Coordinates of C-alpha atoms (C1' of nucleotides) in Angstrom, one line a residue:
Chain A
X129 CA -27.9 -5.8 -10.2
X130 CA -26.7 -5.7 -6.6
X131 CA -23.0 -5.2 -6.1
X132 CA -21.2 -8.0 -4.5
X133 CA -17.4 -8.1 -4.1
X134 CA -15.2 -10.6 -2.4
X135 CA -11.8 -10.9 -0.8
X136 CA -10.5 -14.4 -1.4
X137 CA -7.1 -15.0 0.3
X138 CA -5.5 -18.4 0.5
X139 CA -4.5 -19.2 4.1
X140 CA -0.9 -20.0 3.5
X141 CA 0.4 -17.0 5.5
X142 CA -0.5 -13.8 7.2
X143 CA -2.5 -10.9 5.8
X144 CA 0.2 -8.7 4.2
X145 CA 0.0 -5.1 3.1
X146 CA -0.9 -6.0 -0.5
X147 CA -3.7 -8.3 0.5
X148 CA -5.0 -5.7 2.9
X149 CA -5.2 -3.1 0.2
X150 CA -7.1 -5.5 -2.1
X151 CA -9.5 -6.3 0.7
X152 CA -9.9 -2.6 1.5
X153 CA -10.7 -1.7 -2.1
X154 CA -13.2 -4.6 -2.4
X155 CA -14.7 -3.5 0.9
X156 CA -15.0 0.1 -0.2
X157 CA -16.5 -0.7 -3.6
X158 CA -19.2 -2.7 -1.9
X159 CA -19.9 0.0 0.7
X160 CA -19.9 2.7 -1.9
X161 CA -22.6 0.9 -3.9
X162 CA -24.6 -0.3 -1.0
X163 CA -23.6 -3.9 -1.9
X164 CA -22.2 -6.8 0.0
X165 CA -18.6 -7.7 0.8
X166 CA -17.8 -11.4 1.1
X167 CA -14.9 -13.1 2.6
X168 CA -13.9 -16.4 1.1
X169 CA -11.0 -18.6 2.2
X170 CA -9.4 -20.4 -0.7
X171 CA -7.9 -23.4 1.1
X172 CA -7.9 -26.1 -1.6
X173 CA -4.1 -26.4 -1.3
X174 CA -4.4 -28.6 1.7
X175 CA -0.6 -29.0 2.0
X176 CA 0.0 -25.3 2.5
X177 CA -3.1 -24.1 4.2
X178 CA -3.2 -23.8 7.9
X179 CA -5.8 -22.9 10.5
X180 CA -3.2 -20.5 12.0
X181 CA -3.1 -18.6 8.7
X182 CA -6.9 -18.5 8.6
X183 CA -6.9 -16.9 12.0
X184 CA -4.1 -14.5 11.1
X185 CA -6.1 -13.3 8.2
X186 CA -9.3 -12.9 10.3
X187 CA -7.3 -11.0 12.9
X188 CA -5.8 -8.7 10.4
X189 CA -9.1 -7.9 8.9
X190 CA -10.6 -7.3 12.2
X191 CA -7.8 -5.0 13.3
X192 CA -8.3 -2.9 10.1
X193 CA -12.0 -2.9 10.6
X194 CA -12.8 -4.6 7.3
X195 CA -16.1 -6.1 8.2
X196 CA -17.6 -8.6 5.8
X197 CA -21.3 -9.1 5.1
X198 CA -21.0 -12.8 4.4
X199 CA -18.6 -15.5 5.2
X200 CA -16.0 -16.6 5.8
X201 CA -16.8 -19.3 3.3
X202 CA -14.3 -22.1 3.0
X203 CA -13.7 -23.8 -0.3
X204 CA -12.9 -27.1 1.3
X205 CA -16.4 -27.2 2.6
X206 CA -17.8 -26.8 -0.9
X207 CA -16.2 -29.9 -2.4
X208 CA -19.6 -31.6 -3.1
X209 CA -20.6 -28.6 -5.2
X210 CA -17.4 -28.5 -7.2
X211 CA -17.7 -32.2 -8.0
X212 CA -21.2 -31.8 -9.3
X213 CA -20.1 -29.0 -11.6
X214 CA -17.2 -31.0 -12.8
X215 CA -19.5 -33.9 -13.6
X216 CA -21.8 -31.6 -15.6
X217 CA -18.8 -30.3 -17.6
X218 CA -17.6 -33.8 -18.3
X219 CA -21.1 -34.7 -19.5
X220 CA -21.3 -31.5 -21.6
X221 CA -18.0 -32.2 -23.2
X222 CA -16.3 -29.1 -21.9
X223 CA -13.9 -31.1 -19.7
X224 CA -12.1 -34.4 -20.2
X225 CA -9.8 -36.9 -18.5
X226 CA -6.1 -36.6 -19.1
X227 CA -3.7 -39.5 -18.4
X228 CA -0.4 -37.7 -19.0
X229 CA 1.8 -38.3 -16.0
X230 CA 3.6 -35.6 -14.1
X231 CA 6.9 -36.8 -15.4
X232 CA 5.6 -36.7 -19.0
X233 CA 4.3 -33.2 -18.5
X234 CA 7.6 -32.1 -16.9
X235 CA 9.6 -33.5 -19.9
X236 CA 7.3 -31.7 -22.3
X237 CA 7.7 -28.4 -20.4
X238 CA 11.5 -28.7 -20.5
X239 CA 11.5 -29.5 -24.1
X240 CA 9.3 -26.5 -24.9
X241 CA 11.4 -24.2 -22.8
X242 CA 14.5 -25.4 -24.6
X243 CA 12.9 -24.5 -27.9
X244 CA 12.1 -21.1 -26.4
X245 CA 8.4 -21.7 -26.6
X246 CA 5.7 -21.0 -24.0
X247 CA 5.3 -24.2 -22.0
X248 CA 1.8 -25.6 -22.7
X249 CA -0.1 -28.9 -22.5
X250 CA 0.1 -30.6 -25.9
X251 CA -3.5 -31.7 -26.0
X252 CA -2.7 -35.4 -26.1
X253 CA -5.9 -36.5 -24.4
X254 CA -8.1 -33.7 -25.7
X255 CA -11.0 -35.3 -27.5
X256 CA -11.7 -34.0 -31.0
X257 CA -14.1 -35.1 -33.6
X258 CA -12.5 -37.9 -35.6
X259 CA -9.5 -38.1 -33.3
X260 CA -8.6 -41.5 -31.9
X261 CA -7.4 -41.2 -28.3
X262 CA -4.7 -43.4 -26.9
X263 CA -5.7 -46.3 -24.5
X264 CA -5.8 -45.0 -20.9
X265 CA -2.9 -46.5 -19.0
X266 CA -4.1 -48.6 -16.0
X267 CA -1.5 -47.3 -13.6
X268 CA -2.3 -43.6 -13.9
X269 CA -5.0 -41.8 -12.1
X270 CA -6.2 -39.2 -14.5
X271 CA -6.6 -35.5 -13.9
X272 CA -9.5 -33.6 -15.4
X273 CA -8.8 -30.8 -17.9
X274 CA -11.0 -27.9 -19.1
X275 CA -11.4 -28.0 -22.9
X276 CA -10.4 -24.4 -23.7
X277 CA -11.5 -22.9 -27.0
X278 CA -8.6 -22.9 -29.5
X279 CA -9.6 -20.1 -31.8
X280 CA -10.5 -16.5 -31.3
X281 CA -9.7 -14.1 -28.5
X282 CA -10.9 -13.6 -25.0
X283 CA -11.3 -9.9 -24.1
X284 CA -12.7 -8.0 -21.2
X285 CA -12.8 -4.3 -20.2
X286 CA -10.8 -4.3 -17.1
X287 CA -12.1 -1.6 -14.7
X288 CA -8.5 -0.6 -13.9
X289 CA -6.5 -1.4 -16.9
X290 CA -8.9 -1.0 -19.8
X291 CA -9.5 -3.5 -22.5
X292 CA -7.3 -6.6 -22.4
X293 CA -7.3 -9.2 -25.2
X294 CA -5.7 -12.5 -25.1
X295 CA -5.7 -15.0 -27.9
X296 CA -7.1 -18.5 -27.1
X297 CA -4.1 -19.9 -28.9
X298 CA -2.0 -18.6 -26.0
X299 CA -4.0 -20.7 -23.5
X300 CA -3.9 -24.4 -22.9
X301 CA -6.3 -26.9 -21.3
X302 CA -5.8 -26.3 -17.6
X303 CA -6.3 -28.9 -15.0
X304 CA -9.5 -28.4 -13.0
X305 CA -9.3 -31.5 -10.9
X306 CA -6.2 -33.2 -9.6
X307 CA -5.6 -36.9 -9.8
X308 CA -7.0 -37.3 -6.2
X309 CA -10.1 -35.6 -7.4
X310 CA -9.7 -32.3 -5.6
X311 CA -10.5 -29.3 -7.7
X312 CA -7.9 -26.6 -8.4
X313 CA -7.9 -22.9 -7.9
X314 CA -9.0 -21.5 -11.3
X315 CA -12.0 -23.8 -11.3
X316 CA -13.1 -23.2 -7.7
X317 CA -12.9 -19.4 -8.2
X318 CA -15.2 -19.6 -11.2
X319 CA -17.8 -21.7 -9.4
X320 CA -17.6 -19.6 -6.3
X321 CA -17.7 -16.2 -8.0
X322 CA -20.7 -17.5 -10.0
X323 CA -22.5 -19.2 -7.1
X324 CA -21.9 -16.2 -4.8
X325 CA -23.2 -13.7 -7.4
X326 CA -20.0 -11.7 -7.4
X327 CA -20.5 -8.7 -9.7
X328 CA -17.0 -7.2 -9.6
X329 CA -13.9 -9.2 -9.0
X330 CA -11.3 -6.9 -7.5
X331 CA -8.0 -8.6 -7.1
X332 CA -4.2 -8.4 -7.6
X333 CA -2.5 -7.8 -10.9
X334 CA -1.0 -11.3 -10.8
X335 CA -4.4 -12.7 -11.7
X336 CA -4.6 -11.0 -15.1
X337 CA -3.4 -14.1 -16.8
X338 CA -6.0 -16.3 -15.1
X339 CA -8.8 -14.1 -16.2
X340 CA -9.2 -15.3 -19.8
X341 CA -9.2 -18.9 -18.5
X342 CA -11.8 -18.1 -16.0
X343 CA -13.9 -16.3 -18.5
X344 CA -13.7 -19.2 -20.8
X345 CA -14.9 -21.6 -18.1
X346 CA -17.7 -19.3 -17.1
X347 CA -18.8 -19.3 -20.7
X348 CA -18.7 -23.0 -20.9
X349 CA -20.7 -23.2 -17.6
X350 CA -23.2 -20.8 -19.0
X351 CA -23.8 -23.3 -21.9
X352 CA -25.0 -25.6 -19.2
X353 CA -26.8 -23.0 -17.0
X354 CA -27.8 -19.9 -18.9
X355 CA -28.1 -17.9 -15.7
X356 CA -24.4 -17.9 -15.2
X357 CA -22.8 -14.5 -16.0
X358 CA -19.3 -13.2 -16.4
X359 CA -18.5 -10.6 -13.6
X360 CA -16.5 -7.4 -14.2
X361 CA -12.9 -7.5 -13.4
X362 CA -10.6 -4.9 -11.8
X363 CA -6.9 -5.8 -11.4
X364 CA -5.0 -3.8 -8.9
X365 CA -1.3 -3.3 -9.5
X366 CA 1.1 -4.6 -6.9
X367 CA 2.7 -2.8 -4.0
X368 CA 6.5 -2.7 -4.0
X369 CA 8.8 -2.5 -1.0
X370 CA 10.4 0.8 0.0
X371 CA 13.4 -0.1 -2.2
X372 CA 11.2 -0.7 -5.3
X373 CA 11.6 -4.4 -5.1
X374 CA 8.8 -6.9 -5.1
X375 CA 7.6 -7.7 -1.6
X376 CA 8.1 -11.4 -0.7
X377 CA 8.3 -13.5 2.4
X378 CA 12.0 -13.1 2.6
X379 CA 12.0 -9.5 1.4
X380 CA 10.0 -7.0 3.2
X381 CA 6.5 -8.6 3.3
X382 CA 5.2 -8.3 6.8
X383 CA 1.8 -9.0 8.4
X384 CA -0.5 -6.1 8.9
X385 CA -0.5 -7.2 12.6
X386 CA 3.2 -6.3 12.6
X387 CA 2.1 -2.7 12.0
X388 CA -0.1 -3.0 15.1
X389 CA 2.9 -4.3 17.1
X390 CA 5.1 -1.5 15.7
X391 CA 2.7 1.1 17.0
X392 CA 0.6 2.1 14.0
X393 CA -3.1 2.9 14.3
X394 CA -5.4 1.1 12.0
X395 CA -6.8 4.4 10.8
X396 CA -3.4 5.4 9.6
X397 CA -2.8 2.2 7.8
X398 CA -6.2 2.3 6.1
X399 CA -5.7 5.9 5.1
X400 CA -2.2 5.2 3.8
X401 CA -3.3 2.1 1.9
X402 CA -6.2 4.0 0.4
X403 CA -3.9 6.6 -1.0
X404 CA -1.5 4.0 -2.5
X405 CA -2.7 3.7 -6.0
X406 CA -5.9 5.6 -5.6
X407 CA -6.6 9.3 -5.3
X408 CA -9.4 11.8 -4.9
X409 CA -8.0 15.1 -6.1
X410 CA -5.6 16.5 -3.5
X411 CA -7.2 14.8 -0.5
X412 CA -4.6 13.1 1.7
X413 CA -6.2 12.6 5.1
X414 CA -9.6 11.0 5.4
X415 CA -11.4 8.3 7.4
X416 CA -12.4 4.9 6.2
X417 CA -16.0 6.0 5.9
X418 CA -15.0 9.0 3.8
X419 CA -13.0 6.7 1.7
X420 CA -15.9 4.4 1.1
X421 CA -18.0 7.3 0.1
X422 CA -15.5 8.6 -2.3
X423 CA -14.1 5.4 -3.7
X424 CA -14.3 4.6 -7.4
X425 CA -12.3 2.4 -9.7
X426 CA -11.7 5.2 -12.2
X427 CA -9.1 6.8 -10.0
X428 CA -7.0 3.8 -9.5
X429 CA -3.5 4.0 -10.9
X430 CA -2.6 1.1 -13.1
X431 CA 1.1 1.2 -12.3
X432 CA 2.8 -0.4 -9.3
X433 CA 3.2 1.7 -6.1
X434 CA 6.2 1.8 -3.8
X435 CA 5.6 1.5 -0.1
X436 CA 6.8 4.6 1.8
X437 CA 7.1 4.3 5.6
X438 CA 7.8 8.0 6.0
X439 CA 4.4 8.9 4.7
X440 CA 2.8 6.2 6.9
X441 CA 4.6 7.7 9.8
X442 CA 3.2 11.2 9.0
X443 CA -0.3 9.9 8.8
X444 CA 0.2 7.9 12.0
X445 CA 1.5 10.9 13.8
X446 CA -1.6 12.8 12.6
X447 CA -4.0 10.2 14.0
X448 CA -2.2 9.9 17.3
X449 CA -2.3 13.6 17.7
X450 CA -6.0 13.6 16.9
X451 CA -6.8 10.8 19.3
X452 CA -8.4 11.5 22.7
X453 CA -5.9 10.5 25.4
X454 CA -8.4 8.1 26.9
X455 CA -8.7 6.3 23.6
X456 CA -5.0 5.6 23.8
X457 CA -5.0 4.5 27.4
X458 CA -5.6 0.7 27.1
X459 CA -3.0 0.6 24.3
X460 CA -0.4 2.5 26.3
X461 CA -1.0 0.4 29.4
X462 CA 0.0 -2.7 27.4
X463 CA 3.0 -1.1 25.8
X464 CA 4.2 0.3 29.2
X465 CA 3.8 -3.1 30.8
X466 CA 6.2 -4.4 28.1
X467 CA 8.6 -1.7 29.3
X468 CA 8.3 -2.7 32.9
X469 CA 5.9 -0.1 34.0
X470 CA 3.1 -1.9 35.7
X471 CA -0.2 -0.4 36.9
X472 CA 0.6 3.2 36.5
X473 CA -1.8 5.8 37.9
X474 CA -4.5 6.4 35.3
X475 CA -4.9 10.1 35.8
X476 CA -1.2 10.6 35.5
X477 CA -1.1 8.4 32.5
X478 CA -3.8 10.3 30.7
X479 CA -2.1 13.6 31.4
X480 CA 1.2 12.4 30.2
X481 CA -0.3 10.9 27.0
X482 CA -2.0 14.2 26.4
X483 CA 1.3 16.0 26.7
X484 CA 3.4 13.5 24.7
X485 CA 1.2 12.4 21.9
X486 CA 1.8 15.6 20.0
X487 CA 5.3 14.7 19.3
X488 CA 5.5 11.0 18.3
X489 CA 5.1 9.0 15.1
X490 CA 4.2 5.7 16.7
X491 CA 2.5 4.3 19.8
X492 CA 5.8 2.7 20.7
X493 CA 7.6 6.1 20.6
X494 CA 4.8 7.3 22.8
X495 CA 5.3 4.5 25.3
X496 CA 9.0 5.1 25.3
X497 CA 8.5 8.8 26.0
X498 CA 6.1 8.0 28.8
X499 CA 8.4 5.8 30.9
X500 CA 10.1 8.5 32.8
X501 CA 6.8 9.8 34.1
X502 CA 6.5 6.6 36.1
X503 CA 10.1 5.5 36.8
X504 CA 13.2 7.3 37.7
X505 CA 15.2 7.9 34.5
X506 CA 18.8 6.9 34.0
X507 CA 20.6 10.1 33.2
X508 CA 22.2 10.6 29.8
X509 CA 25.9 11.1 30.6
X510 CA 26.5 13.6 27.8
X511 CA 23.5 15.7 28.8
X512 CA 24.5 15.7 32.4
X513 CA 28.0 16.9 31.5
X514 CA 26.7 19.6 29.3
X515 CA 23.8 21.0 31.5
X516 CA 24.3 19.9 35.1
X517 CA 27.3 22.1 35.6
X518 CA 28.6 23.1 39.0
X519 CA 27.5 26.7 38.6
X520 CA 23.8 25.8 38.4
X521 CA 23.8 23.6 41.4
X522 CA 23.2 26.4 43.9
X523 CA 20.3 27.7 41.7
X524 CA 18.8 24.2 41.7
X525 CA 19.0 24.1 45.5
X526 CA 17.3 27.5 45.7
X527 CA 14.7 26.4 43.2
X528 CA 14.0 23.2 45.2
X529 CA 13.1 25.3 48.2
X530 CA 10.9 27.5 46.1
X531 CA 9.2 24.6 44.5
X532 CA 8.5 23.0 47.8
X533 CA 6.4 26.0 48.8
X534 CA 4.8 26.2 45.3
X535 CA 1.2 25.6 44.4
X536 CA 1.6 22.6 42.1
X537 CA 0.3 23.9 38.8
X538 CA 2.2 24.4 35.6
X539 CA 1.6 28.1 35.8
X540 CA 3.0 28.5 39.3
X541 CA 5.9 26.2 38.6
X542 CA 6.8 28.2 35.6
X543 CA 6.7 31.3 37.8
X544 CA 8.9 29.7 40.3
X545 CA 11.5 28.9 37.7
X546 CA 11.2 32.3 36.2
X547 CA 11.8 33.9 39.6
X548 CA 15.0 31.9 40.1
X549 CA 16.2 32.7 36.7
X550 CA 15.6 36.5 37.2
X551 CA 17.1 36.5 40.6
X552 CA 20.3 34.9 39.4
X553 CA 20.5 36.9 36.2
X554 CA 20.2 33.9 34.0
X555 CA 18.4 33.1 30.7
X556 CA 15.5 30.7 31.0
X557 CA 17.2 27.8 29.2
X558 CA 20.1 28.0 31.5
X559 CA 17.9 26.6 34.2
X560 CA 15.3 24.8 32.2
X561 CA 17.9 22.4 30.6
X562 CA 19.5 21.2 33.8
X563 CA 16.0 20.7 35.2
X564 CA 15.0 18.7 32.1
X565 CA 18.1 16.5 32.4
X566 CA 17.6 15.9 36.1
X567 CA 13.9 15.1 35.8
X568 CA 13.7 13.2 32.4
X569 CA 17.3 12.0 31.9
X570 CA 17.6 13.7 28.5
X571 CA 17.9 17.0 26.9
X572 CA 14.6 16.6 25.0
X573 CA 11.2 16.7 26.6
X574 CA 8.0 18.7 26.4
X575 CA 7.7 22.0 28.3
X576 CA 9.5 21.3 31.6
X577 CA 6.9 23.0 33.8
X578 CA 4.2 20.8 32.3
X579 CA 6.3 17.7 32.8
X580 CA 6.8 18.8 36.4
X581 CA 3.1 19.4 37.0
X582 CA 2.4 15.8 35.9
X583 CA 5.4 14.3 37.8
X584 CA 4.1 15.7 41.1
X585 CA 5.9 17.7 43.7
X586 CA 7.4 14.9 45.8
X587 CA 8.8 13.1 42.8
X588 CA 10.3 16.3 41.3
X589 CA 12.0 17.2 44.6
X590 CA 13.3 13.6 45.0
X591 CA 14.8 13.6 41.5
X592 CA 16.4 17.0 42.1
X593 CA 17.7 15.8 45.4
X594 CA 19.3 12.9 43.6
X595 CA 21.4 15.1 41.3
X596 CA 22.3 17.6 44.1
X597 CA 24.0 15.0 46.3
Chain B
rG262 C1' 12.0 -17.5 -24.5
rU263 C1' 6.5 -16.5 -25.2
rC264 C1' 2.3 -13.7 -23.8
rC265 C1' 0.2 -9.8 -20.8
rC266 C1' 0.7 -5.2 -18.1
rC267 C1' 3.1 -0.6 -16.7
rA268 C1' 6.0 4.3 -17.3
rU269 C1' 4.8 12.6 -14.3
rC270 C1' 9.5 15.4 -8.7
rG271 C1' 13.6 10.6 -4.4
rU272 C1' 8.3 8.5 -2.9
rC273 C1' 2.6 8.6 -3.3
rU274 C1' -0.1 11.2 -6.8
rA275 C1' -3.3 15.5 -9.7
rG276 C1' -3.7 15.6 -14.9
rA277 C1' -9.5 12.8 -19.9
rG278 C1' -5.6 18.0 -26.3
rG279 C1' -5.3 24.4 -24.9
rC280 C1' -7.0 25.9 -17.7
rC281 C1' 0.5 23.3 -17.2
rU282 C1' 5.2 28.8 -16.3
rA283 C1' 2.9 20.7 -14.8
rG284 C1' -0.7 21.2 -9.0
rG285 C1' -0.9 18.7 -4.0
rA286 C1' 1.2 15.4 -0.1
rC287 C1' 5.6 12.7 2.3
rA288 C1' 10.8 13.3 2.7
rC289 C1' 14.7 17.0 2.3
rC290 C1' 16.6 22.4 2.9
rU291 C1' 15.8 27.5 4.9
rC292 C1' 13.4 30.8 8.0
rC293 C1' 9.6 31.9 11.9
rC294 C1' 7.6 30.3 16.6
rU295 C1' 10.3 28.6 21.1
rU296 C1' 12.2 26.5 27.2
rU297 C1' 15.5 21.8 24.5
rC298 C1' 13.5 18.3 21.0
rA299 C1' 9.3 17.8 18.5
rC300 C1' 4.6 20.1 16.8
rG301 C1' 2.8 24.2 14.1
rG302 C1' 3.4 28.3 10.3
rA303 C1' 5.9 30.5 5.9
rG304 C1' 9.1 29.7 1.9
rG305 C1' 12.6 26.6 -1.2
rC306 C1' 14.7 22.3 -4.0
rG307 C1' 12.5 18.8 -7.3
rA308 C1' 9.3 15.3 -12.5
rC309 C1' 6.1 14.5 -17.8
rC310 C1' 11.7 7.6 -20.0
rC311 C1' 13.5 8.3 -25.3
rG312 C1' 12.3 8.9 -30.6
rG313 C1' 8.8 9.5 -34.3
rG314 C1' 3.8 10.8 -35.8
rU315 C1' -1.4 13.1 -35.5
rU316 C1' -2.9 18.3 -34.5
rC317 C1' -2.9 25.3 -35.0
rG318 C1' -1.6 23.0 -30.2
rA319 C1' 0.4 16.8 -26.7
rA320 C1' 2.2 15.1 -20.0
rU321 C1' -2.5 13.8 -22.3
rC322 C1' -3.9 10.4 -28.8
rC323 C1' -1.1 6.7 -32.2
rC324 C1' 3.4 3.9 -33.5
rG325 C1' 8.3 2.3 -32.3
rG326 C1' 12.2 1.8 -28.8
rU327 C1' 14.1 1.5 -23.9
rG328 C1' 13.3 0.3 -18.9
rG329 C1' 10.4 -2.1 -15.1
rG330 C1' 6.9 -5.8 -13.5
rG331 C1' 3.7 -10.1 -13.9
rA332 C1' 2.2 -14.9 -15.9
rC333 C1' 3.6 -19.3 -18.2
rG334 C1' 2.2 -25.5 -11.7
rC335 C1' -1.9 -31.8 -10.4
rC336 C1' 0.1 -23.2 -6.0
rA337 C1' -3.4 -19.7 -5.0

RNA sequence: GUCCCCAUCGUCUAGAGGCCUAGGACACCUCCCUUUCACGGAGGCGACCCGGGUUCGAAUCCCGGUGGGGACGCCA
């Protein structure tokens, strides 16, 4: 049997970190087994679904490089198919019309909660042999309910959590079509997973409780069409925020595209997400391809995992260091433009990226650190006071002259500084620090001779002149 | 409330009854490197939720407790 997995988000918001990991694992499972990965947009909640959200999900997947073999399929475009299946269930007696009003149901729920019972449909309109149903009220448009088995248990061997059993007595007859005729989530999923030949359903933990209902519907459907099979299920635990709390819209859940904006490389986010809840021995740093080759459901942790920005930073720093400067060029051009640096010299930009990328966690930090290569820095007052002391001024004057005559290479520049240091009986930092402050504005920078080599002779002399006045 | 799930360093995790004196990674601390800050290198701190049981032997298996999470929609 060919492996087919799917990622099935509902377009009610952006692609967040939890959804991204679910997609990543589904993607990897399909790749590992030479199967197909399908994207399906579950947009049956017309009131909450938006085209913007669809686009945001597509953008997020593209940024992460989670390519799908089929889709995106849209459930709203499959209405005809759902209606046919519902009709067949009605005909087979595995579904029925229910005329209970929303108000009636609400009252029932409250009553049950008050009695500390699990709120469930009371089966008023459920047909049974020998049972006499009430007369359908004329003013109520009926919903359609699935006739769930009442006895026995539903069990499956979850690929992550092991065997799970739920008694049918815990389940009630769920609504599969609303009063307006549109089908609901649990029903659409079942039809789609079946029609699309999904072999493994890999999804979030929060769907564990839907699984027995879906299995029951699949079984009812297989009574009608014997080719219909129940897929395997793998339920991934959720990702918690850095504080151990559940991620939600108002608490810590952000779009994966926010990570892009914040200066994270997709390689880093993928690598980080892969290691969140999954492991391959002691391996920590690996590519998406390596992940796909290694991936298996056996090594997924069943417990929830807390998001840790520090570790993401570490991975991001690794991937930035590893990147070729030219690969970062386009990105840095954009980020520098945001910082007011327009059309910088490309050779100079490449050289400064090469020098600076070794020391940053994010692409924004990189861009921040690059600015002074292209614009005169404003000098940090504390650093000026500490390092640009009156006694070094004459040495700087002397050095300026030497630099002016210097062959403009880091080696030669270093030599010129060294000569000035020796001649004046100083230690190297005594001159390097004032230079650093004068040229970069701060007391922290890469090797000052290398910075100077990139800045260029004219610019270095001009910046020195500015502090000597 | 009912049902379901989960439980190893602060965090992510290794761990399939003896390889465990519980390993790795991030973070933190110390030292080294050094031209400042980083990077890098070497060390260090630091955990099996509790209680029973099974067994010659339990982080690992079973039971109970506790704690955390999820679900209980004409949402997905």
